[in-house]
Amino acid sequence: MSLENARHNLKEFGKELGLGELDFDENNTCILGIDDEFSLHITYEPNSKRLYLYSPLLDGLPKDQKILLKLYEKLLEGSMLGGQMAGGGVGVAVKEEIILIHCTLDMEHAVSSALRAFAPLYVETVEKWRRICRDISEGREPSEEPPRRPGQQGQIQGPSSPGGQPGFIKI
């Protein structure tokens, strides 16, 4: 039942974006490109009956230990009770030098529009934290406010167009 709800959520999300019916691969995962900048990974985990959303915030950790400490402090501050992480959290794979943001949606009790409703907030949160991580890693004070034009929204990459160019869908 929960897997079917997760599939239905993913299909509704794909329809909303004009991508058609999205589905999970053999690993129960669907990966979408966002603004040609980062990826949104959506994975259904049958044991927990949850849909996991996760995205990289930074590829490559700062080599300067003071900058790395400042980055870790900012991430921990922002993830306190999920307050600035859309209710989720952040994790670091030190060996792989990757920082991921993650959130979960309970598929046992979620409505079929849960993913569709949550995705814009999630994408906005990822964009904000990617900017903060980049600023700190490059030695600047973090900018938490997006440099957006009025009406600008995140975009999700759809399937390649006939010419092979990826398309982007606003959310």
PDB file of C-alpha atoms in Angstrom:
ATOM      1  CA  MET A   1       0.000   0.000   0.000  1.00  0.00           C
ATOM      2  CA  SER A   2       2.769   2.473   0.926  1.00  0.00           C
ATOM      3  CA  LEU A   3       4.798   1.663  -2.193  1.00  0.00           C
ATOM      4  CA  GLU A   4       1.710   2.230  -4.327  1.00  0.00           C
ATOM      5  CA  ASN A   5       1.156   5.570  -2.586  1.00  0.00           C
ATOM      6  CA  ALA A   6       4.784   6.525  -3.250  1.00  0.00           C
ATOM      7  CA  ARG A   7       4.391   5.590  -6.933  1.00  0.00           C
ATOM      8  CA  HIS A   8       1.165   7.567  -7.136  1.00  0.00           C
ATOM      9  CA  ASN A   9       2.849  10.601  -5.524  1.00  0.00           C
ATOM     10  CA  LEU A  10       5.716  10.367  -8.014  1.00  0.00           C
ATOM     11  CA  LYS A  11       3.335  10.045 -10.971  1.00  0.00           C
ATOM     12  CA  GLU A  12       1.259  13.028  -9.790  1.00  0.00           C
ATOM     13  CA  PHE A  13       4.459  15.028  -9.333  1.00  0.00           C
ATOM     14  CA  GLY A  14       5.597  14.178 -12.863  1.00  0.00           C
ATOM     15  CA  LYS A  15       2.224  15.155 -14.321  1.00  0.00           C
ATOM     16  CA  GLU A  16       2.300  18.463 -12.434  1.00  0.00           C
ATOM     17  CA  LEU A  17       5.698  19.212 -13.967  1.00  0.00           C
ATOM     18  CA  GLY A  18       4.603  18.184 -17.431  1.00  0.00           C
ATOM     19  CA  LEU A  19       7.078  15.307 -17.448  1.00  0.00           C
ATOM     20  CA  GLY A  20       4.489  12.592 -17.826  1.00  0.00           C
ATOM     21  CA  GLU A  21       4.343   9.705 -15.408  1.00  0.00           C
ATOM     22  CA  LEU A  22       7.597   9.373 -13.504  1.00  0.00           C
ATOM     23  CA  ASP A  23       8.476   6.023 -11.967  1.00  0.00           C
ATOM     24  CA  PHE A  24      11.133   4.520  -9.742  1.00  0.00           C
ATOM     25  CA  ASP A  25      14.070   2.544 -11.108  1.00  0.00           C
ATOM     26  CA  GLU A  26      15.066  -0.918  -9.834  1.00  0.00           C
ATOM     27  CA  ASN A  27      16.485   0.730  -6.679  1.00  0.00           C
ATOM     28  CA  ASN A  28      13.183   2.539  -5.954  1.00  0.00           C
ATOM     29  CA  THR A  29      14.855   5.834  -6.922  1.00  0.00           C
ATOM     30  CA  CYS A  30      14.018   8.639  -9.342  1.00  0.00           C
ATOM     31  CA  ILE A  31      16.589  11.371 -10.023  1.00  0.00           C
ATOM     32  CA  LEU A  32      15.648  14.757 -11.477  1.00  0.00           C
ATOM     33  CA  GLY A  33      17.973  17.594 -12.510  1.00  0.00           C
ATOM     34  CA  ILE A  34      17.178  20.997 -11.008  1.00  0.00           C
ATOM     35  CA  ASP A  35      18.181  24.185 -12.885  1.00  0.00           C
ATOM     36  CA  ASP A  36      21.178  22.322 -14.353  1.00  0.00           C
ATOM     37  CA  GLU A  37      22.780  22.981 -10.942  1.00  0.00           C
ATOM     38  CA  PHE A  38      21.904  20.061  -8.686  1.00  0.00           C
ATOM     39  CA  SER A  39      19.873  16.885  -8.572  1.00  0.00           C
ATOM     40  CA  LEU A  40      16.815  15.883  -6.600  1.00  0.00           C
ATOM     41  CA  HIS A  41      16.936  12.221  -5.619  1.00  0.00           C
ATOM     42  CA  ILE A  42      13.641  10.639  -4.596  1.00  0.00           C
ATOM     43  CA  THR A  43      13.922   7.167  -3.062  1.00  0.00           C
ATOM     44  CA  TYR A  44      11.224   4.979  -1.564  1.00  0.00           C
ATOM     45  CA  GLU A  45      12.466   2.830   1.322  1.00  0.00           C
ATOM     46  CA  PRO A  46      10.084  -0.096   1.923  1.00  0.00           C
ATOM     47  CA  ASN A  47      11.155  -0.901   5.495  1.00  0.00           C
ATOM     48  CA  SER A  48      10.375   2.593   6.789  1.00  0.00           C
ATOM     49  CA  LYS A  49       7.554   3.211   4.260  1.00  0.00           C
ATOM     50  CA  ARG A  50       9.064   6.638   3.621  1.00  0.00           C
ATOM     51  CA  LEU A  51       9.923   8.662   0.581  1.00  0.00           C
ATOM     52  CA  TYR A  52      13.397  10.174   0.993  1.00  0.00           C
ATOM     53  CA  LEU A  53      14.290  13.372  -0.829  1.00  0.00           C
ATOM     54  CA  TYR A  54      17.968  14.260  -0.879  1.00  0.00           C
ATOM     55  CA  SER A  55      20.281  16.542  -2.803  1.00  0.00           C
ATOM     56  CA  PRO A  56      23.946  17.484  -2.713  1.00  0.00           C
ATOM     57  CA  LEU A  57      24.738  20.858  -1.183  1.00  0.00           C
ATOM     58  CA  LEU A  58      28.450  20.849  -1.856  1.00  0.00           C
ATOM     59  CA  ASP A  59      30.856  18.688  -3.820  1.00  0.00           C
ATOM     60  CA  GLY A  60      34.300  18.899  -2.260  1.00  0.00           C
ATOM     61  CA  LEU A  61      34.936  20.053   1.300  1.00  0.00           C
ATOM     62  CA  PRO A  62      37.069  23.117   2.090  1.00  0.00           C
ATOM     63  CA  LYS A  63      40.719  22.245   2.781  1.00  0.00           C
ATOM     64  CA  ASP A  64      41.171  25.139   5.236  1.00  0.00           C
ATOM     65  CA  GLN A  65      40.178  23.783   8.658  1.00  0.00           C
ATOM     66  CA  LYS A  66      38.836  27.160   9.891  1.00  0.00           C
ATOM     67  CA  ILE A  67      36.548  27.445   6.878  1.00  0.00           C
ATOM     68  CA  LEU A  68      35.476  23.810   7.256  1.00  0.00           C
ATOM     69  CA  LEU A  69      34.629  24.417  10.925  1.00  0.00           C
ATOM     70  CA  LYS A  70      32.626  27.531  10.020  1.00  0.00           C
ATOM     71  CA  LEU A  71      30.753  25.524   7.374  1.00  0.00           C
ATOM     72  CA  TYR A  72      29.966  22.708   9.823  1.00  0.00           C
ATOM     73  CA  GLU A  73      28.805  25.224  12.460  1.00  0.00           C
ATOM     74  CA  LYS A  74      26.463  26.925  10.000  1.00  0.00           C
ATOM     75  CA  LEU A  75      25.030  23.595   8.825  1.00  0.00           C
ATOM     76  CA  LEU A  76      24.474  22.376  12.390  1.00  0.00           C
ATOM     77  CA  GLU A  77      22.838  25.670  13.337  1.00  0.00           C
ATOM     78  CA  GLY A  78      20.517  25.485  10.336  1.00  0.00           C
ATOM     79  CA  SER A  79      19.567  21.873  10.893  1.00  0.00           C
ATOM     80  CA  MET A  80      18.585  22.341  14.541  1.00  0.00           C
ATOM     81  CA  LEU A  81      15.203  20.613  14.731  1.00  0.00           C
ATOM     82  CA  GLY A  82      14.972  20.861  10.938  1.00  0.00           C
ATOM     83  CA  GLY A  83      14.126  24.541  11.359  1.00  0.00           C
ATOM     84  CA  GLN A  84      15.934  25.857   8.305  1.00  0.00           C
ATOM     85  CA  MET A  85      16.092  22.562   6.393  1.00  0.00           C
ATOM     86  CA  ALA A  86      12.417  22.151   5.410  1.00  0.00           C
ATOM     87  CA  GLY A  87      11.939  19.849   8.382  1.00  0.00           C
ATOM     88  CA  GLY A  88      14.839  17.618   7.366  1.00  0.00           C
ATOM     89  CA  GLY A  89      18.529  17.612   8.078  1.00  0.00           C
ATOM     90  CA  VAL A  90      21.988  17.510   6.634  1.00  0.00           C
ATOM     91  CA  GLY A  91      24.677  14.848   6.484  1.00  0.00           C
ATOM     92  CA  VAL A  92      28.345  14.779   5.549  1.00  0.00           C
ATOM     93  CA  ALA A  93      30.230  11.980   3.810  1.00  0.00           C
ATOM     94  CA  VAL A  94      33.775  13.062   4.697  1.00  0.00           C
ATOM     95  CA  LYS A  95      35.599  10.450   2.569  1.00  0.00           C
ATOM     96  CA  GLU A  96      33.482  11.290  -0.483  1.00  0.00           C
ATOM     97  CA  GLU A  97      33.575  15.029   0.359  1.00  0.00           C
ATOM     98  CA  ILE A  98      29.827  15.404  -0.123  1.00  0.00           C
ATOM     99  CA  ILE A  99      27.261  17.261   1.944  1.00  0.00           C
ATOM    100  CA  LEU A 100      23.626  16.179   1.459  1.00  0.00           C
ATOM    101  CA  ILE A 101      20.382  17.748   2.582  1.00  0.00           C
ATOM    102  CA  HIS A 102      17.523  15.322   3.163  1.00  0.00           C
ATOM    103  CA  CYS A 103      13.841  15.222   4.060  1.00  0.00           C
ATOM    104  CA  THR A 104      11.306  12.425   4.351  1.00  0.00           C
ATOM    105  CA  LEU A 105       7.633  11.993   3.582  1.00  0.00           C
ATOM    106  CA  ASP A 106       5.683   9.201   5.288  1.00  0.00           C
ATOM    107  CA  MET A 107       3.999   7.233   2.518  1.00  0.00           C
ATOM    108  CA  GLU A 108       1.829   5.161   4.805  1.00  0.00           C
ATOM    109  CA  HIS A 109      -0.353   8.158   5.666  1.00  0.00           C
ATOM    110  CA  ALA A 110       0.448  10.776   2.999  1.00  0.00           C
ATOM    111  CA  VAL A 111      -2.072  12.049   0.499  1.00  0.00           C
ATOM    112  CA  SER A 112      -1.313  11.557  -3.199  1.00  0.00           C
ATOM    113  CA  SER A 113      -0.314  15.221  -3.585  1.00  0.00           C
ATOM    114  CA  ALA A 114       2.210  15.306  -0.697  1.00  0.00           C
ATOM    115  CA  LEU A 115       5.302  15.245  -2.920  1.00  0.00           C
ATOM    116  CA  ARG A 116       3.844  17.766  -5.359  1.00  0.00           C
ATOM    117  CA  ALA A 117       3.024  20.151  -2.496  1.00  0.00           C
ATOM    118  CA  PHE A 118       6.369  19.726  -0.712  1.00  0.00           C
ATOM    119  CA  ALA A 119       8.771  19.887  -3.681  1.00  0.00           C
ATOM    120  CA  PRO A 120       8.803  23.692  -4.211  1.00  0.00           C
ATOM    121  CA  LEU A 121       9.747  24.311  -0.562  1.00  0.00           C
ATOM    122  CA  TYR A 122      12.405  21.621  -0.753  1.00  0.00           C
ATOM    123  CA  VAL A 123      13.959  23.031  -3.955  1.00  0.00           C
ATOM    124  CA  GLU A 124      13.963  26.554  -2.481  1.00  0.00           C
ATOM    125  CA  THR A 125      15.668  25.238   0.666  1.00  0.00           C
ATOM    126  CA  VAL A 126      18.309  23.373  -1.342  1.00  0.00           C
ATOM    127  CA  GLU A 127      19.052  26.478  -3.429  1.00  0.00           C
ATOM    128  CA  LYS A 128      19.442  28.559  -0.261  1.00  0.00           C
ATOM    129  CA  TRP A 129      21.807  26.077   1.414  1.00  0.00           C
ATOM    130  CA  ARG A 130      23.860  25.513  -1.744  1.00  0.00           C
ATOM    131  CA  ARG A 131      24.437  29.271  -1.865  1.00  0.00           C
ATOM    132  CA  ILE A 132      25.387  29.404   1.837  1.00  0.00           C
ATOM    133  CA  CYS A 133      27.786  26.447   1.503  1.00  0.00           C
ATOM    134  CA  ARG A 134      29.394  27.921  -1.610  1.00  0.00           C
ATOM    135  CA  ASP A 135      29.844  31.341   0.037  1.00  0.00           C
ATOM    136  CA  ILE A 136      31.449  29.904   3.176  1.00  0.00           C
ATOM    137  CA  SER A 137      33.662  27.517   1.179  1.00  0.00           C
ATOM    138  CA  GLU A 138      34.911  30.431  -0.908  1.00  0.00           C
ATOM    139  CA  GLY A 139      35.698  32.496   2.218  1.00  0.00           C
ATOM    140  CA  ARG A 140      32.733  34.885   2.030  1.00  0.00           C
ATOM    141  CA  GLU A 141      30.051  35.636   4.571  1.00  0.00           C
ATOM    142  CA  PRO A 142      27.036  33.513   3.658  1.00  0.00           C
ATOM    143  CA  SER A 143      24.196  35.107   1.752  1.00  0.00           C
ATOM    144  CA  GLU A 144      20.925  33.607   2.948  1.00  0.00           C
ATOM    145  CA  GLU A 145      18.698  35.702   0.710  1.00  0.00           C
ATOM    146  CA  PRO A 146      18.346  34.504  -2.859  1.00  0.00           C
ATOM    147  CA  PRO A 147      19.457  36.856  -5.634  1.00  0.00           C
ATOM    148  CA  ARG A 148      16.227  36.225  -7.555  1.00  0.00           C
ATOM    149  CA  ARG A 149      14.221  38.268  -9.939  1.00  0.00           C
ATOM    150  CA  PRO A 150      10.530  38.716  -9.106  1.00  0.00           C
ATOM    151  CA  GLY A 151       8.547  35.630 -10.117  1.00  0.00           C
ATOM    152  CA  GLN A 152      11.652  33.458 -10.587  1.00  0.00           C
ATOM    153  CA  GLN A 153      11.254  29.868  -9.392  1.00  0.00           C
ATOM    154  CA  GLY A 154      13.346  26.719  -9.301  1.00  0.00           C
ATOM    155  CA  GLN A 155      13.128  24.501 -12.329  1.00  0.00           C
ATOM    156  CA  ILE A 156      13.171  20.754 -12.664  1.00  0.00           C
ATOM    157  CA  GLN A 157      14.843  19.125 -15.653  1.00  0.00           C
ATOM    158  CA  GLY A 158      12.572  17.032 -17.753  1.00  0.00           C
ATOM    159  CA  PRO A 159      13.467  14.403 -20.268  1.00  0.00           C
ATOM    160  CA  SER A 160      15.729  15.410 -23.126  1.00  0.00           C
ATOM    161  CA  SER A 161      14.057  17.170 -25.996  1.00  0.00           C
ATOM    162  CA  PRO A 162      14.212  15.704 -29.506  1.00  0.00           C
ATOM    163  CA  GLY A 163      17.407  17.690 -30.138  1.00  0.00           C
ATOM    164  CA  GLY A 164      19.017  16.086 -27.087  1.00  0.00           C
ATOM    165  CA  GLN A 165      18.823  19.262 -25.004  1.00  0.00           C
ATOM    166  CA  PRO A 166      17.424  18.847 -21.493  1.00  0.00           C
ATOM    167  CA  GLY A 167      14.283  20.816 -20.707  1.00  0.00           C
ATOM    168  CA  PHE A 168      13.559  22.546 -17.411  1.00  0.00           C
ATOM    169  CA  ILE A 169      10.181  22.782 -15.733  1.00  0.00           C
ATOM    170  CA  LYS A 170       9.373  25.588 -13.287  1.00  0.00           C
ATOM    171  CA  ILE A 171       8.011  24.573  -9.924  1.00  0.00           C
TER     172      ILE A 171
END
